[in-house]
């Protein structure tokens, strides 16, 4: 009989889905979630609340208690030190694992003293703490002096790989796959692209922006103001299964984020044999070997980014070398089946130490 693990998580998140599907081979996985999803072999129980905001997390606590008593899991694992982390902390269940994901460490605590105190409470309540990057684990030390297990999001290298026939040989396509949010610096990318268009007037430069968000309209206006709108394609949101093909349309991948917890999109690009240019925000420097798999730009400076991209425009041998090095970097360090082993090993350690327990 399989041991039971309960997730408190967004069941519609691709990261939750991938982890749950993989672990369901070994464990009986149930997800308690405010978001609906259907995942083969995984039970998703919807959390419902008639009240909004913070109160909705408090409202569902009795329901979670009842669910845990019924399911009797060996492990409770909350993903994100926000609402789900608060529910996990207030459930009183142990052993309890909490994974931090990004904005829960980098943005939300900046909003108020109360948010910072809540974060400390959530982190202190967990028996085990996980982070997708070293940088984020270090940032979390501002709130708690404890060790984190680094569990990066891995890449499926059977899906993310170069499709040579789809990549244009005539155009130089600079691309990014990001939510159109100020945090992710797409405005910086547009400024860098405008500089490049002035410096390389004879080159067939194009910018492909994949993603959607609140900043879409203002970014379209910015492209028009910079005089580059005819060369910029705002693709919009893409299905996850279409992303590898879109990456293979690009010649170089750029992410000039102001904040970034890890950089899984950059690794996906590297796995597709793309050289990358990134800012030095958060966990991005962990997923790029500066000067080997791409360039890391201080503060995401648009002028410096344009200069780095121009090097790649002018030197096809450098592009090929960096792309190949990036692909090997991902395969050796961030292949999905290797990174997920860290979570499996943690679960094995927990289940060997603690017998089944639920109140």
mmCIF file of C-alpha atoms in Angstrom:
data_model
loop_
_atom_site.group_PDB
_atom_site.id
_atom_site.type_symbol
_atom_site.label_atom_id
_atom_site.label_comp_id
_atom_site.label_asym_id
_atom_site.label_seq_id
_atom_site.Cartn_x
_atom_site.Cartn_y
_atom_site.Cartn_z
ATOM 1 C CA UNK A 1 0.000 0.000 0.000
ATOM 2 C CA UNK A 2 1.347 3.427 -0.956
ATOM 3 C CA UNK A 3 2.163 6.049 1.660
ATOM 4 C CA UNK A 4 -0.109 9.086 1.405
ATOM 5 C CA UNK A 5 1.121 12.628 0.764
ATOM 6 C CA UNK A 6 -1.214 15.619 0.835
ATOM 7 C CA UNK A 7 -0.317 18.764 -1.091
ATOM 8 C CA UNK A 8 -1.663 22.193 -0.203
ATOM 9 C CA UNK A 9 -1.090 23.785 -3.583
ATOM 10 C CA UNK A 10 -2.456 25.343 -6.739
ATOM 11 C CA UNK A 11 -3.516 22.192 -8.571
ATOM 12 C CA UNK A 12 -3.632 24.064 -11.884
ATOM 13 C CA UNK A 13 0.051 25.064 -11.722
ATOM 14 C CA UNK A 14 2.222 23.194 -14.216
ATOM 15 C CA UNK A 15 4.870 22.744 -11.516
ATOM 16 C CA UNK A 16 2.351 21.186 -9.109
ATOM 17 C CA UNK A 17 1.013 18.931 -11.860
ATOM 18 C CA UNK A 18 4.434 17.680 -12.929
ATOM 19 C CA UNK A 19 5.517 16.930 -9.363
ATOM 20 C CA UNK A 20 2.232 15.263 -8.417
ATOM 21 C CA UNK A 21 2.209 13.082 -11.533
ATOM 22 C CA UNK A 22 5.758 11.917 -10.923
ATOM 23 C CA UNK A 23 5.348 11.255 -7.204
ATOM 24 C CA UNK A 24 2.038 9.441 -7.761
ATOM 25 C CA UNK A 25 4.069 6.503 -9.081
ATOM 26 C CA UNK A 26 5.351 5.972 -5.541
ATOM 27 C CA UNK A 27 2.869 7.760 -3.265
ATOM 28 C CA UNK A 28 -0.865 8.263 -3.051
ATOM 29 C CA UNK A 29 -1.113 12.004 -3.793
ATOM 30 C CA UNK A 30 -4.065 14.189 -2.828
ATOM 31 C CA UNK A 31 -4.084 17.932 -3.537
ATOM 32 C CA UNK A 32 -6.162 20.369 -1.476
ATOM 33 C CA UNK A 33 -6.545 23.370 -3.754
ATOM 34 C CA UNK A 34 -8.595 26.505 -4.366
ATOM 35 C CA UNK A 35 -8.006 25.964 -8.106
ATOM 36 C CA UNK A 36 -9.703 23.193 -10.057
ATOM 37 C CA UNK A 37 -7.713 20.674 -12.098
ATOM 38 C CA UNK A 38 -7.926 17.114 -13.338
ATOM 39 C CA UNK A 39 -4.701 15.143 -12.943
ATOM 40 C CA UNK A 40 -4.547 11.468 -13.880
ATOM 41 C CA UNK A 41 -3.967 9.283 -10.826
ATOM 42 C CA UNK A 42 -4.111 12.218 -8.412
ATOM 43 C CA UNK A 43 -7.091 13.221 -6.257
ATOM 44 C CA UNK A 44 -7.846 16.946 -6.237
ATOM 45 C CA UNK A 45 -10.136 18.188 -3.458
ATOM 46 C CA UNK A 46 -11.452 21.690 -4.010
ATOM 47 C CA UNK A 47 -11.272 24.155 -1.141
ATOM 48 C CA UNK A 48 -14.256 26.504 -1.125
ATOM 49 C CA UNK A 49 -14.783 29.697 0.822
ATOM 50 C CA UNK A 50 -17.551 32.344 0.660
ATOM 51 C CA UNK A 51 -15.208 35.026 2.009
ATOM 52 C CA UNK A 52 -12.370 36.752 0.105
ATOM 53 C CA UNK A 53 -8.750 37.569 0.846
ATOM 54 C CA UNK A 54 -6.909 36.317 3.894
ATOM 55 C CA UNK A 55 -10.151 35.236 5.563
ATOM 56 C CA UNK A 56 -10.730 32.503 2.975
ATOM 57 C CA UNK A 57 -7.650 30.645 4.205
ATOM 58 C CA UNK A 58 -8.892 30.769 7.792
ATOM 59 C CA UNK A 59 -12.387 29.708 6.682
ATOM 60 C CA UNK A 60 -11.194 26.396 5.219
ATOM 61 C CA UNK A 61 -9.079 25.323 8.212
ATOM 62 C CA UNK A 62 -11.851 23.133 9.755
ATOM 63 C CA UNK A 63 -12.389 21.479 6.382
ATOM 64 C CA UNK A 64 -8.653 20.790 6.089
ATOM 65 C CA UNK A 65 -8.611 19.261 9.589
ATOM 66 C CA UNK A 66 -11.414 16.902 8.593
ATOM 67 C CA UNK A 67 -9.668 16.000 5.313
ATOM 68 C CA UNK A 68 -6.386 15.236 7.068
ATOM 69 C CA UNK A 69 -8.115 13.028 9.653
ATOM 70 C CA UNK A 70 -9.759 11.101 6.843
ATOM 71 C CA UNK A 71 -6.706 10.809 4.570
ATOM 72 C CA UNK A 72 -4.167 10.168 7.367
ATOM 73 C CA UNK A 73 -1.163 11.219 5.266
ATOM 74 C CA UNK A 74 2.428 10.474 6.131
ATOM 75 C CA UNK A 75 3.445 13.937 4.867
ATOM 76 C CA UNK A 76 1.728 17.293 4.466
ATOM 77 C CA UNK A 77 3.479 19.476 1.874
ATOM 78 C CA UNK A 78 2.472 23.097 1.250
ATOM 79 C CA UNK A 79 3.682 24.809 -1.900
ATOM 80 C CA UNK A 80 4.061 28.582 -1.496
ATOM 81 C CA UNK A 81 4.510 30.418 1.807
ATOM 82 C CA UNK A 82 1.299 32.381 1.379
ATOM 83 C CA UNK A 83 -2.250 31.119 1.720
ATOM 84 C CA UNK A 84 -1.331 27.453 1.384
ATOM 85 C CA UNK A 85 1.605 27.854 3.768
ATOM 86 C CA UNK A 86 -0.668 29.546 6.296
ATOM 87 C CA UNK A 87 -3.201 26.715 6.075
ATOM 88 C CA UNK A 88 -0.412 24.182 6.590
ATOM 89 C CA UNK A 89 0.959 26.048 9.585
ATOM 90 C CA UNK A 90 -2.476 26.375 11.211
ATOM 91 C CA UNK A 91 -3.374 22.737 10.526
ATOM 92 C CA UNK A 92 -0.998 21.630 13.269
ATOM 93 C CA UNK A 93 -0.058 18.586 11.192
ATOM 94 C CA UNK A 94 3.448 17.061 11.324
ATOM 95 C CA UNK A 95 5.640 16.124 9.545
ATOM 96 C CA UNK A 96 5.077 19.251 7.517
ATOM 97 C CA UNK A 97 7.091 20.371 4.467
ATOM 98 C CA UNK A 98 6.914 23.937 3.111
ATOM 99 C CA UNK A 99 8.280 24.915 -0.313
ATOM 100 C CA UNK A 100 8.875 28.588 -1.081
ATOM 101 C CA UNK A 101 8.349 29.553 -4.703
ATOM 102 C CA UNK A 102 9.274 33.189 -5.314
ATOM 103 C CA UNK A 103 7.001 36.140 -4.616
ATOM 104 C CA UNK A 104 6.250 34.671 -1.181
ATOM 105 C CA UNK A 105 9.867 35.535 -0.279
ATOM 106 C CA UNK A 106 10.772 38.346 -2.651
ATOM 107 C CA UNK A 107 7.646 40.521 -2.895
ATOM 108 C CA UNK A 108 4.790 39.794 -0.477
ATOM 109 C CA UNK A 109 6.756 40.363 2.779
ATOM 110 C CA UNK A 110 7.596 43.884 1.593
ATOM 111 C CA UNK A 111 3.948 44.891 1.774
ATOM 112 C CA UNK A 112 3.656 45.171 5.564
ATOM 113 C CA UNK A 113 5.059 44.225 8.960
ATOM 114 C CA UNK A 114 2.128 41.827 9.398
ATOM 115 C CA UNK A 115 3.067 39.978 6.201
ATOM 116 C CA UNK A 116 6.646 39.580 7.422
ATOM 117 C CA UNK A 117 5.483 38.215 10.768
ATOM 118 C CA UNK A 118 3.147 35.809 9.006
ATOM 119 C CA UNK A 119 6.013 34.592 6.820
ATOM 120 C CA UNK A 120 8.196 33.957 9.881
ATOM 121 C CA UNK A 121 5.330 32.049 11.488
ATOM 122 C CA UNK A 122 4.845 29.889 8.394
ATOM 123 C CA UNK A 123 8.560 29.143 8.028
ATOM 124 C CA UNK A 124 8.922 28.316 11.732
ATOM 125 C CA UNK A 125 5.934 25.957 11.614
ATOM 126 C CA UNK A 126 7.499 23.665 8.998
ATOM 127 C CA UNK A 127 9.619 20.649 9.859
ATOM 128 C CA UNK A 128 11.372 20.836 6.484
ATOM 129 C CA UNK A 129 11.907 23.803 4.179
ATOM 130 C CA UNK A 130 12.515 23.675 0.420
ATOM 131 C CA UNK A 131 13.521 26.344 -2.083
ATOM 132 C CA UNK A 132 13.866 26.232 -5.853
ATOM 133 C CA UNK A 133 17.082 28.284 -5.759
ATOM 134 C CA UNK A 134 20.037 29.051 -3.518
ATOM 135 C CA UNK A 135 19.403 32.783 -3.939
ATOM 136 C CA UNK A 136 15.847 32.473 -2.642
ATOM 137 C CA UNK A 137 16.968 30.310 0.289
ATOM 138 C CA UNK A 138 19.504 33.003 1.159
ATOM 139 C CA UNK A 139 16.810 35.682 0.928
ATOM 140 C CA UNK A 140 14.627 33.645 3.290
ATOM 141 C CA UNK A 141 17.387 33.835 5.910
ATOM 142 C CA UNK A 142 16.155 37.378 6.564
ATOM 143 C CA UNK A 143 13.159 35.737 8.236
ATOM 144 C CA UNK A 144 14.471 32.467 9.653
ATOM 145 C CA UNK A 145 17.900 30.985 10.315
ATOM 146 C CA UNK A 146 17.352 27.447 9.058
ATOM 147 C CA UNK A 147 18.608 25.192 6.307
ATOM 148 C CA UNK A 148 16.669 24.780 3.085
ATOM 149 C CA UNK A 149 16.756 21.806 0.756
ATOM 150 C CA UNK A 150 17.359 23.161 -2.758
ATOM 151 C CA UNK A 151 14.831 21.543 -5.088
ATOM 152 C CA UNK A 152 15.071 23.284 -8.484
ATOM 153 C CA UNK A 153 12.418 22.860 -11.133
ATOM 154 C CA UNK A 154 13.813 20.362 -13.609
ATOM 155 C CA UNK A 155 13.621 20.295 -17.404
ATOM 156 C CA UNK A 156 12.234 17.481 -19.538
ATOM 157 C CA UNK A 157 15.012 17.260 -22.108
ATOM 158 C CA UNK A 158 12.938 14.920 -24.273
ATOM 159 C CA UNK A 159 10.505 17.796 -24.829
ATOM 160 C CA UNK A 160 12.783 20.833 -24.610
ATOM 161 C CA UNK A 161 15.359 20.245 -27.331
ATOM 162 C CA UNK A 162 16.454 21.838 -30.608
ATOM 163 C CA UNK A 163 14.261 21.335 -33.673
ATOM 164 C CA UNK A 164 16.706 22.536 -36.291
ATOM 165 C CA UNK A 165 14.198 22.711 -39.137
ATOM 166 C CA UNK A 166 12.027 25.307 -37.371
ATOM 167 C CA UNK A 167 14.738 27.881 -36.641
ATOM 168 C CA UNK A 168 15.008 30.699 -39.195
ATOM 169 C CA UNK A 169 18.341 31.053 -40.976
ATOM 170 C CA UNK A 170 17.464 34.473 -42.428
ATOM 171 C CA UNK A 171 16.146 36.360 -39.406
ATOM 172 C CA UNK A 172 17.779 36.952 -36.045
ATOM 173 C CA UNK A 173 14.934 36.465 -33.587
ATOM 174 C CA UNK A 174 15.365 37.690 -30.041
ATOM 175 C CA UNK A 175 12.752 36.122 -27.800
ATOM 176 C CA UNK A 176 11.380 35.769 -24.324
ATOM 177 C CA UNK A 177 8.644 33.728 -22.651
ATOM 178 C CA UNK A 178 7.423 35.673 -19.639
ATOM 179 C CA UNK A 179 4.303 37.008 -17.984
ATOM 180 C CA UNK A 180 3.874 40.642 -19.021
ATOM 181 C CA UNK A 181 4.455 42.055 -15.576
ATOM 182 C CA UNK A 182 6.827 44.890 -14.627
ATOM 183 C CA UNK A 183 8.817 42.457 -12.494
ATOM 184 C CA UNK A 184 9.961 40.565 -15.566
ATOM 185 C CA UNK A 185 11.573 43.492 -17.353
ATOM 186 C CA UNK A 186 10.044 43.155 -20.806
ATOM 187 C CA UNK A 187 10.222 46.961 -21.029
ATOM 188 C CA UNK A 188 13.988 46.662 -20.574
ATOM 189 C CA UNK A 189 14.073 44.151 -23.406
ATOM 190 C CA UNK A 190 12.172 46.534 -25.692
ATOM 191 C CA UNK A 191 14.670 49.311 -24.937
ATOM 192 C CA UNK A 192 17.583 46.958 -25.665
ATOM 193 C CA UNK A 193 15.931 45.864 -28.899
ATOM 194 C CA UNK A 194 15.428 49.479 -30.011
ATOM 195 C CA UNK A 195 19.140 50.138 -29.440
ATOM 196 C CA UNK A 196 20.038 47.072 -31.493
ATOM 197 C CA UNK A 197 17.812 48.142 -34.358
ATOM 198 C CA UNK A 198 19.739 51.437 -34.549
ATOM 199 C CA UNK A 199 23.128 49.711 -34.331
ATOM 200 C CA UNK A 200 22.417 46.932 -36.839
ATOM 201 C CA UNK A 201 20.182 48.539 -39.437
ATOM 202 C CA UNK A 202 20.997 45.959 -42.106
ATOM 203 C CA UNK A 203 20.203 42.928 -39.960
ATOM 204 C CA UNK A 204 16.793 41.276 -40.096
ATOM 205 C CA UNK A 205 16.061 41.644 -36.397
ATOM 206 C CA UNK A 206 12.783 40.509 -34.858
ATOM 207 C CA UNK A 207 11.548 40.389 -31.275
ATOM 208 C CA UNK A 208 9.159 37.629 -30.219
ATOM 209 C CA UNK A 209 7.400 38.164 -26.892
ATOM 210 C CA UNK A 210 5.442 35.133 -25.673
ATOM 211 C CA UNK A 211 3.144 35.720 -22.720
ATOM 212 C CA UNK A 212 0.352 37.956 -21.539
ATOM 213 C CA UNK A 213 -0.419 40.119 -18.537
ATOM 214 C CA UNK A 214 -1.461 43.499 -17.204
ATOM 215 C CA UNK A 215 1.448 45.285 -18.893
ATOM 216 C CA UNK A 216 0.559 44.182 -22.430
ATOM 217 C CA UNK A 217 -1.079 47.436 -23.537
ATOM 218 C CA UNK A 218 1.657 49.648 -22.087
ATOM 219 C CA UNK A 219 4.368 47.469 -23.674
ATOM 220 C CA UNK A 220 2.678 47.703 -27.071
ATOM 221 C CA UNK A 221 2.604 51.481 -26.618
ATOM 222 C CA UNK A 222 6.287 51.448 -25.653
ATOM 223 C CA UNK A 223 7.230 49.452 -28.768
ATOM 224 C CA UNK A 224 5.363 52.033 -30.869
ATOM 225 C CA UNK A 225 7.053 54.945 -29.067
ATOM 226 C CA UNK A 226 10.479 53.368 -29.636
ATOM 227 C CA UNK A 227 9.731 52.958 -33.319
ATOM 228 C CA UNK A 228 10.096 49.172 -33.340
ATOM 229 C CA UNK A 229 6.483 47.961 -33.317
ATOM 230 C CA UNK A 230 6.740 46.596 -36.881
ATOM 231 C CA UNK A 231 9.546 44.294 -35.750
ATOM 232 C CA UNK A 232 7.914 43.113 -32.523
ATOM 233 C CA UNK A 233 5.454 40.224 -32.286
ATOM 234 C CA UNK A 234 3.325 40.056 -29.151
ATOM 235 C CA UNK A 235 2.347 36.412 -29.438
ATOM 236 C CA UNK A 236 0.178 36.300 -26.306
ATOM 237 C CA UNK A 237 -0.267 33.331 -24.006
ATOM 238 C CA UNK A 238 0.935 29.953 -25.228
ATOM 239 C CA UNK A 239 -0.028 26.443 -24.255
ATOM 240 C CA UNK A 240 2.747 24.668 -22.379
ATOM 241 C CA UNK A 241 3.064 22.076 -25.124
ATOM 242 C CA UNK A 242 3.690 24.836 -27.701
ATOM 243 C CA UNK A 243 6.553 26.502 -25.825
ATOM 244 C CA UNK A 244 9.356 24.221 -27.158
ATOM 245 C CA UNK A 245 8.342 25.016 -30.730
ATOM 246 C CA UNK A 246 8.204 28.749 -29.990
ATOM 247 C CA UNK A 247 11.653 28.623 -28.392
ATOM 248 C CA UNK A 248 12.942 26.965 -31.525
ATOM 249 C CA UNK A 249 11.855 29.989 -33.553
ATOM 250 C CA UNK A 250 14.306 32.105 -31.543
ATOM 251 C CA UNK A 251 17.999 32.754 -32.127
ATOM 252 C CA UNK A 252 18.716 34.039 -28.614
ATOM 253 C CA UNK A 253 16.656 34.073 -25.419
ATOM 254 C CA UNK A 254 16.601 37.144 -23.164
ATOM 255 C CA UNK A 255 15.255 37.615 -19.617
ATOM 256 C CA UNK A 256 15.949 41.004 -18.026
ATOM 257 C CA UNK A 257 13.833 40.447 -14.916
ATOM 258 C CA UNK A 258 13.854 42.790 -11.947
ATOM 259 C CA UNK A 259 13.062 39.834 -9.676
ATOM 260 C CA UNK A 260 13.239 36.114 -10.365
ATOM 261 C CA UNK A 261 13.082 33.222 -7.928
ATOM 262 C CA UNK A 262 14.789 30.677 -10.160
ATOM 263 C CA UNK A 263 14.701 30.852 -13.974
ATOM 264 C CA UNK A 264 13.052 27.713 -15.323
ATOM 265 C CA UNK A 265 12.196 29.448 -18.624
ATOM 266 C CA UNK A 266 15.882 30.226 -19.137
ATOM 267 C CA UNK A 267 16.775 26.571 -18.618
ATOM 268 C CA UNK A 268 14.082 25.548 -21.100
ATOM 269 C CA UNK A 269 15.680 27.892 -23.638
ATOM 270 C CA UNK A 270 19.155 26.519 -22.927
ATOM 271 C CA UNK A 271 17.846 22.968 -23.353
ATOM 272 C CA UNK A 272 16.700 24.064 -26.829
ATOM 273 C CA UNK A 273 20.327 25.051 -27.527
ATOM 274 C CA UNK A 274 19.745 28.791 -27.311
ATOM 275 C CA UNK A 275 22.385 31.206 -25.988
ATOM 276 C CA UNK A 276 20.811 33.335 -23.260
ATOM 277 C CA UNK A 277 21.167 36.878 -21.943
ATOM 278 C CA UNK A 278 19.788 37.479 -18.442
ATOM 279 C CA UNK A 279 19.811 40.014 -15.629
ATOM 280 C CA UNK A 280 21.539 39.212 -12.340
ATOM 281 C CA UNK A 281 18.231 39.167 -10.453
ATOM 282 C CA UNK A 282 17.501 36.463 -7.867
ATOM 283 C CA UNK A 283 18.192 32.943 -9.050
ATOM 284 C CA UNK A 284 18.977 33.776 -12.697
ATOM 285 C CA UNK A 285 22.787 33.721 -12.240
ATOM 286 C CA UNK A 286 22.426 30.142 -10.950
ATOM 287 C CA UNK A 287 21.036 28.932 -14.267
ATOM 288 C CA UNK A 288 23.550 30.667 -16.555
ATOM 289 C CA UNK A 289 27.315 30.193 -16.660
ATOM 290 C CA UNK A 290 28.361 33.727 -17.531
ATOM 291 C CA UNK A 291 30.498 33.788 -20.662
ATOM 292 C CA UNK A 292 29.869 30.104 -21.383
ATOM 293 C CA UNK A 293 26.131 29.438 -21.728
ATOM 294 C CA UNK A 294 25.208 33.111 -22.073
ATOM 295 C CA UNK A 295 25.709 36.514 -20.516
ATOM 296 C CA UNK A 296 24.617 37.792 -17.083
ATOM 297 C CA UNK A 297 23.910 41.535 -17.160
ATOM 298 C CA UNK A 298 24.251 43.662 -14.033
ATOM 299 C CA UNK A 299 20.913 45.203 -12.994
ATOM 300 C CA UNK A 300 19.381 44.098 -16.313
ATOM 301 C CA UNK A 301 20.832 47.243 -17.917
ATOM 302 C CA UNK A 302 19.322 47.646 -21.411
ATOM 303 C CA UNK A 303 22.497 49.142 -22.906
ATOM 304 C CA UNK A 304 24.647 46.308 -21.579
ATOM 305 C CA UNK A 305 22.063 43.774 -22.708
ATOM 306 C CA UNK A 306 22.058 45.238 -26.218
ATOM 307 C CA UNK A 307 25.861 45.000 -26.337
ATOM 308 C CA UNK A 308 25.746 41.332 -25.256
ATOM 309 C CA UNK A 309 23.084 40.462 -27.826
ATOM 310 C CA UNK A 310 25.103 42.263 -30.530
ATOM 311 C CA UNK A 311 28.064 40.020 -29.771
ATOM 312 C CA UNK A 312 25.819 37.066 -30.525
ATOM 313 C CA UNK A 313 24.492 38.715 -33.695
ATOM 314 C CA UNK A 314 28.009 39.324 -34.971
ATOM 315 C CA UNK A 315 29.477 35.944 -34.023
ATOM 316 C CA UNK A 316 27.554 32.840 -35.160
ATOM 317 C CA UNK A 317 30.333 30.595 -33.830
ATOM 318 C CA UNK A 318 29.890 32.109 -30.364
ATOM 319 C CA UNK A 319 26.125 31.555 -30.615
ATOM 320 C CA UNK A 320 26.608 27.917 -31.495
ATOM 321 C CA UNK A 321 29.193 27.361 -28.758
ATOM 322 C CA UNK A 322 27.084 28.987 -26.044
ATOM 323 C CA UNK A 323 23.942 27.182 -27.177
ATOM 324 C CA UNK A 324 25.688 23.808 -27.079
ATOM 325 C CA UNK A 325 27.224 24.580 -23.673
ATOM 326 C CA UNK A 326 23.802 25.599 -22.344
ATOM 327 C CA UNK A 327 22.193 22.405 -23.561
ATOM 328 C CA UNK A 328 24.885 20.321 -21.867
ATOM 329 C CA UNK A 329 24.591 22.427 -18.680
ATOM 330 C CA UNK A 330 20.866 21.645 -18.438
ATOM 331 C CA UNK A 331 21.329 17.955 -19.230
ATOM 332 C CA UNK A 332 24.042 17.526 -16.616
ATOM 333 C CA UNK A 333 22.538 19.597 -13.777
ATOM 334 C CA UNK A 334 18.840 20.258 -14.324
ATOM 335 C CA UNK A 335 17.364 17.257 -16.067
ATOM 336 C CA UNK A 336 13.901 16.643 -14.560
ATOM 337 C CA UNK A 337 14.461 13.055 -13.511
ATOM 338 C CA UNK A 338 17.565 14.087 -11.555
ATOM 339 C CA UNK A 339 16.156 17.156 -9.813
ATOM 340 C CA UNK A 340 12.948 15.396 -8.710
ATOM 341 C CA UNK A 341 15.085 12.779 -6.949
ATOM 342 C CA UNK A 342 15.858 15.377 -4.289
ATOM 343 C CA UNK A 343 12.188 15.520 -3.354
ATOM 344 C CA UNK A 344 11.881 11.737 -3.455
ATOM 345 C CA UNK A 345 14.885 11.385 -1.158
ATOM 346 C CA UNK A 346 13.386 13.906 1.280
ATOM 347 C CA UNK A 347 10.099 12.000 1.363
ATOM 348 C CA UNK A 348 11.898 8.703 1.957
ATOM 349 C CA UNK A 349 13.848 10.265 4.815
ATOM 350 C CA UNK A 350 10.658 11.610 6.376
ATOM 351 C CA UNK A 351 8.630 8.396 6.070
ATOM 352 C CA UNK A 352 11.496 6.365 7.535
ATOM 353 C CA UNK A 353 11.675 8.678 10.564
ATOM 354 C CA UNK A 354 7.998 9.248 11.264
ATOM 355 C CA UNK A 355 5.201 6.705 11.477
ATOM 356 C CA UNK A 356 1.803 7.583 10.072
ATOM 357 C CA UNK A 357 0.345 10.313 12.284
ATOM 358 C CA UNK A 358 -2.775 12.441 12.175
ATOM 359 C CA UNK A 359 -3.726 14.050 15.452
#
